[in-house]
Short mmCIF file of C-alpha atoms in Angstrom, two decimals:
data_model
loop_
_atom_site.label_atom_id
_atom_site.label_comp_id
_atom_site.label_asym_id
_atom_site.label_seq_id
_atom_site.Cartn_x
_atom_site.Cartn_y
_atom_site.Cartn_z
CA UNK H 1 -6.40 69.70 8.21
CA UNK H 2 -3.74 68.80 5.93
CA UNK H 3 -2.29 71.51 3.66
CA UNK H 4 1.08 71.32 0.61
CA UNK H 5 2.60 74.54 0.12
CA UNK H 6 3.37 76.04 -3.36
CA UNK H 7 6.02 78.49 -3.11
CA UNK H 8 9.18 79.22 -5.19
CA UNK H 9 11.18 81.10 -2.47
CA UNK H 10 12.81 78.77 0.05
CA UNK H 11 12.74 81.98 2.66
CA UNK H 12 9.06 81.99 2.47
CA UNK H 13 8.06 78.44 2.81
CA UNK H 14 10.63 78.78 5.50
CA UNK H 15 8.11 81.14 7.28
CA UNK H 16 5.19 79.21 6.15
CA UNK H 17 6.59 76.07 7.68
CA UNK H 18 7.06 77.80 10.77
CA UNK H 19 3.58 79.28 11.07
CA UNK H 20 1.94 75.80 10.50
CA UNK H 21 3.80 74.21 13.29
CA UNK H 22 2.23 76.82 15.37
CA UNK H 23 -0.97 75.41 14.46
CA UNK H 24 -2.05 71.79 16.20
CA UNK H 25 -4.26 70.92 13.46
CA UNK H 26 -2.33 71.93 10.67
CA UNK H 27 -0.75 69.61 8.85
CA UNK H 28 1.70 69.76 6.37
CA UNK H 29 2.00 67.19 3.60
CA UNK H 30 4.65 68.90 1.06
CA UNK H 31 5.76 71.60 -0.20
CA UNK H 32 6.77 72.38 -3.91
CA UNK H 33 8.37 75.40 -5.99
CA UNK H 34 6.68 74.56 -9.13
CA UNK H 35 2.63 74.17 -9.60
CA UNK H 36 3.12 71.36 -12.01
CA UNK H 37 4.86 69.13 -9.55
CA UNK H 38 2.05 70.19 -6.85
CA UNK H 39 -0.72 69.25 -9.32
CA UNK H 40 0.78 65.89 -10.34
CA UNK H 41 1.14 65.39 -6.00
CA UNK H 42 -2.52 66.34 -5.87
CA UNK H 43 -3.85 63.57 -8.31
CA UNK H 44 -2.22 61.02 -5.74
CA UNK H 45 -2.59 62.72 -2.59
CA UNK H 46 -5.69 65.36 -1.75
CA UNK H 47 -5.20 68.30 0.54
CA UNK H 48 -7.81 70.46 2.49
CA UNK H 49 -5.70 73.46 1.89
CA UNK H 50 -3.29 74.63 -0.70
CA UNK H 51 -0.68 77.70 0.46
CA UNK H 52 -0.10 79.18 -2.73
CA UNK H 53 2.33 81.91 -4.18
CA UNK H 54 0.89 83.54 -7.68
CA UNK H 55 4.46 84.34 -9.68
CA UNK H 56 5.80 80.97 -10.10
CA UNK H 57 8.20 79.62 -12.28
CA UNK H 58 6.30 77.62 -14.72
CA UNK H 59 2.20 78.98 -14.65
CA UNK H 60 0.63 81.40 -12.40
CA UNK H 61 -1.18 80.06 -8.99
CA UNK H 62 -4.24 81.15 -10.86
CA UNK H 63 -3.64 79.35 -14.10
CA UNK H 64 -2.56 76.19 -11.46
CA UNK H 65 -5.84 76.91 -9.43
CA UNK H 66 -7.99 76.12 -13.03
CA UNK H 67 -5.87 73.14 -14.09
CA UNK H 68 -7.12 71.26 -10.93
CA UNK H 69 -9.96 69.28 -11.71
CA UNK H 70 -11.14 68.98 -7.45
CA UNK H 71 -9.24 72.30 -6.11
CA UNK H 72 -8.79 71.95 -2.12
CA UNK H 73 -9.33 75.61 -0.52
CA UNK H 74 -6.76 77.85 -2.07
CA UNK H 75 -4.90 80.63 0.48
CA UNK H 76 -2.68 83.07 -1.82
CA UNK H 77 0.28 83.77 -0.77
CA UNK H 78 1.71 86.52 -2.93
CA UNK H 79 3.98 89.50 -2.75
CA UNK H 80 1.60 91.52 -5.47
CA UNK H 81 -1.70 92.80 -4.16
CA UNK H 82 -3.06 94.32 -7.47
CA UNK H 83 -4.08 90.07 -8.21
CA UNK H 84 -6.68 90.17 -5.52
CA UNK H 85 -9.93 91.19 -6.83
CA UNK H 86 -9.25 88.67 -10.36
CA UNK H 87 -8.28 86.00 -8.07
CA UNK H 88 -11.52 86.21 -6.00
CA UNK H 89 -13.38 85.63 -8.90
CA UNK H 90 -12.43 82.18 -8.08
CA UNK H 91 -14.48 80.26 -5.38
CA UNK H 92 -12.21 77.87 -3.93
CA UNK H 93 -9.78 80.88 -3.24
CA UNK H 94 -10.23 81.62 0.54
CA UNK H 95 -7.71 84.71 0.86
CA UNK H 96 -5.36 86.24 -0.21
CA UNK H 97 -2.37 87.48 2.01
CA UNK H 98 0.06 89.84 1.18
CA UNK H 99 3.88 89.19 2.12
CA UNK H 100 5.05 89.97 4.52
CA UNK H 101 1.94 89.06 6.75
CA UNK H 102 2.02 88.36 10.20
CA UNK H 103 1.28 85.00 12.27
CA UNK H 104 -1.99 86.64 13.13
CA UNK H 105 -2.88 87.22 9.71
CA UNK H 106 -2.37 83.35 8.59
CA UNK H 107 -4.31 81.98 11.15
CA UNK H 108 -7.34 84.31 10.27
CA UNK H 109 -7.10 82.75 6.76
CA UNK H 110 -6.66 79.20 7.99
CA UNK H 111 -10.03 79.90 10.03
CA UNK H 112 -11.60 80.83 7.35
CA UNK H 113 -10.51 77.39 5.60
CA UNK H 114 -11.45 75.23 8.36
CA UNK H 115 -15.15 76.91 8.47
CA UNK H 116 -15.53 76.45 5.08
CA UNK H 117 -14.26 72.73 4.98
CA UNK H 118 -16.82 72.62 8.28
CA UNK H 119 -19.94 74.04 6.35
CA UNK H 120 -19.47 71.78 2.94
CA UNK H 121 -19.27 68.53 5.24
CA UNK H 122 -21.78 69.27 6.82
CA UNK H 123 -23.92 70.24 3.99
CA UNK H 124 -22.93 66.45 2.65
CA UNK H 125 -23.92 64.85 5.68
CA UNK H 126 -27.80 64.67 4.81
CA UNK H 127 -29.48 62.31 6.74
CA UNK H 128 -32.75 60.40 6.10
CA UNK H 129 -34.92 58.31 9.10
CA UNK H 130 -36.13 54.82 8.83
CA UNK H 131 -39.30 53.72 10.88
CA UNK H 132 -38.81 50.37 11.94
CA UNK H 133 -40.64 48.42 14.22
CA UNK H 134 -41.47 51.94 16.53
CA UNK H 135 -38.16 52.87 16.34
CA UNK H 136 -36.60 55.57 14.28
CA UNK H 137 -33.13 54.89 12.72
CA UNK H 138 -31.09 57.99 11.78
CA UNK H 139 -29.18 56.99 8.22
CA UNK H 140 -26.71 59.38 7.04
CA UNK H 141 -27.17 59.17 3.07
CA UNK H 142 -23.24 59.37 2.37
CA UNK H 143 -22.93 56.52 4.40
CA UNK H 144 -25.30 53.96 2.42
CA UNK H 145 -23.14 51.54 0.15
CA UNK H 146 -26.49 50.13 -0.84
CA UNK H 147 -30.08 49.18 -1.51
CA UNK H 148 -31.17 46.00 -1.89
CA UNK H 149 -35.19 45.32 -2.84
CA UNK H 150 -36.87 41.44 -1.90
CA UNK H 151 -40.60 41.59 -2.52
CA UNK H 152 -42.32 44.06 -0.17
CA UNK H 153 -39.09 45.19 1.60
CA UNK H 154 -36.09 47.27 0.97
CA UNK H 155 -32.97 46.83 3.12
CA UNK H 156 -30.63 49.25 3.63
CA UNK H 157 -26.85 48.48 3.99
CA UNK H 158 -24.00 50.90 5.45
CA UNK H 159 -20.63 49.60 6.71
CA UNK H 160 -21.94 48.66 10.08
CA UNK H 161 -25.61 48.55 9.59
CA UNK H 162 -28.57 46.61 7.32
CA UNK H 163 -31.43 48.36 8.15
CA UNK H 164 -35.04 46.87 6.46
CA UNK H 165 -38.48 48.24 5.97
CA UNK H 166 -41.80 47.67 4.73
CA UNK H 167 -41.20 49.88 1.08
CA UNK H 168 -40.73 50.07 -2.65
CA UNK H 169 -36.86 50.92 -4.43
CA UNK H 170 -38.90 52.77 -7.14
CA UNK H 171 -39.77 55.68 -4.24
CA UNK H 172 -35.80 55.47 -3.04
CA UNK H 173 -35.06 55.70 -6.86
CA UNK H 174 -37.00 59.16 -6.71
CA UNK H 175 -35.86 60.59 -3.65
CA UNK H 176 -32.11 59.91 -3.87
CA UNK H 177 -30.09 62.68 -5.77
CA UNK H 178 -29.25 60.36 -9.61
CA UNK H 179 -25.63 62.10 -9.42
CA UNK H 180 -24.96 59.86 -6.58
CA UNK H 181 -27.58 56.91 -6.20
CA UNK H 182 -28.03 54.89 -9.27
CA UNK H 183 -30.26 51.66 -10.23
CA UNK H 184 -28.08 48.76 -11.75
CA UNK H 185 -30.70 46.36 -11.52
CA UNK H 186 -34.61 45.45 -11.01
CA UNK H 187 -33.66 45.17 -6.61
CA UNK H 188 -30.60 47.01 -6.54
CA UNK H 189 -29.44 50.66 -6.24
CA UNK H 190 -26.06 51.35 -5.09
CA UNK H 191 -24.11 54.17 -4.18
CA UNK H 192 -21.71 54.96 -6.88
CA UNK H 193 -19.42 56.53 -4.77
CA UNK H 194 -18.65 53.22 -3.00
CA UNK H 195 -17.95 50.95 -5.82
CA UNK H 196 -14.82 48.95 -5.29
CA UNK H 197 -14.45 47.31 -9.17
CA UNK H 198 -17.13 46.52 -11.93
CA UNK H 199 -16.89 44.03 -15.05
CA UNK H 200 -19.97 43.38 -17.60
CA UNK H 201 -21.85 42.18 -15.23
CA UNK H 202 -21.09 42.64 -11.67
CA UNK H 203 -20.42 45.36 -9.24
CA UNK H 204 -18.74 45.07 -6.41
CA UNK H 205 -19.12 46.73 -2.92
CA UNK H 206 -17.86 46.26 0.23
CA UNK H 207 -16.82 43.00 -1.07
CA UNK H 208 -20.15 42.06 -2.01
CA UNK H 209 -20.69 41.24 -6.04
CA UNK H 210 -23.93 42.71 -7.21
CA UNK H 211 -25.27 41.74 -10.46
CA UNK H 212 -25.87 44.32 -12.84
CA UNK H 213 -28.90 44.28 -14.98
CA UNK H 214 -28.36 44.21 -18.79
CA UNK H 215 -31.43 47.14 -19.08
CA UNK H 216 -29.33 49.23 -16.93
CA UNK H 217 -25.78 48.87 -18.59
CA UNK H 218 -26.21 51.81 -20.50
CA UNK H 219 -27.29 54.07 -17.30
CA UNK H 220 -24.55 52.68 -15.25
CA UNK H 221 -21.85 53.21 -18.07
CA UNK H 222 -22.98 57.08 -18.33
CA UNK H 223 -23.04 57.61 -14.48
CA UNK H 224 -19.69 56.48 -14.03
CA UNK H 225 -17.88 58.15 -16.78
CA UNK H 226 -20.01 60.95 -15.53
CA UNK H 227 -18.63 60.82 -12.36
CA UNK H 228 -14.75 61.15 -13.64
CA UNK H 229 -15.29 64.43 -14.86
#
């Protein structure tokens, strides 16, 4: 896991440095002694796990926590335990340690990161099974770039895989979640996560130039300004 540390006080993030290098799969990235410098890191560089102090210099760790558009768990950090029970009103807050804590302590809380990190990928890696020719081909969905439809096939494409099979793209159209899977022409659906570029009329994935249907501009237009917020 990779992890930035938010913390005003040099003397803590000198103990926070030292408990993460007691930790083999803790990773740290940066550390910072303002939230607006951490933020502006954060749009370049994502984090699993954010180390964060509450009385900062220029806004709270709370305020900080709701500026962030994709918040990475959030451990506080904080040397004033009568925050706890607002700052748990939060969801991506996973504790909330009060100095001075002990090694023990942290790695509890980092456990608790790492399980929850665990669960959600998990939960994204949703798989579906393709029957082809006797043989039944585990696909995980995340991993589809695309869908490509020629008469009474539909061919499935990953990074390593192109998988066809006797079926229609108007059933794949139904079963795969819109937020994600969208239909930018009559025998394509792409994932949206894995477009590369886009003009008028093109989109490209995985180096391959689709063509994008002028009834579907509209659709296409919404999903992906859809998907930047």
């Amino acid at each position: 896991m990779n992890c930035i540390i938010i913390e005003d006080e040099i003397p803590a993030q000198r103990i926070l440095k030292n408990y993460i290098r007691k930790i083999p799969d803790l990773n740290i990235l940066a550390s910072f002694q303002t939230a607006t410098l951490a933020n502006e890191y954060l749009k370049q560089e994502p984090a699993d796990v954010v180390l964060l102090d509450i009385n900062l210099p220029d806004i709270s760790g709370i305020d900080f926590i709701k500026t962030v558009k994709k918040p990475p768990q959030i451990i506080i950090t904080t040397a004033y335990p009568e925050f706890a029970v607002d700052s748990f009103e939060l969801t991506t807050i996973v504790d909330y340690l009060v100095k001075p804590f002990s090694f023990d302590r942290f790695l509890k809380a980092i456990s608790k990161a790492e399980n929850r990190i665990n669960h959600q990928e998990k939960a994204q890696k949703k798989a579906i099974f393709l029957n082809i020719d006797k043989t039944i081909h585990k696909v995980y969905v995340e991993d589809i770039l695309y869908i490509e439809s020629d008469r009474n096939y539909v061919t499935f494409f990953t990074q390593n895989k192109k998988l066809s099979v006797i079926d229609s793209l108007k059933k794949w159209a139904e079963i795969l979640s819109p937020k994600q899977f969208i239909q930018i022409h009559k025998s394509y659906i792409i994932n949206i996560k894995k477009i590369e570029k886009y003009s008028g009329s093109s989109v490209f994935i995985n180096k391959q130039k689709l063509p994008l249907g002028r009834t579907y501009k509209n659709s296409f237009s919404e999903s992906i300004n859809s998907s930047k917020n």
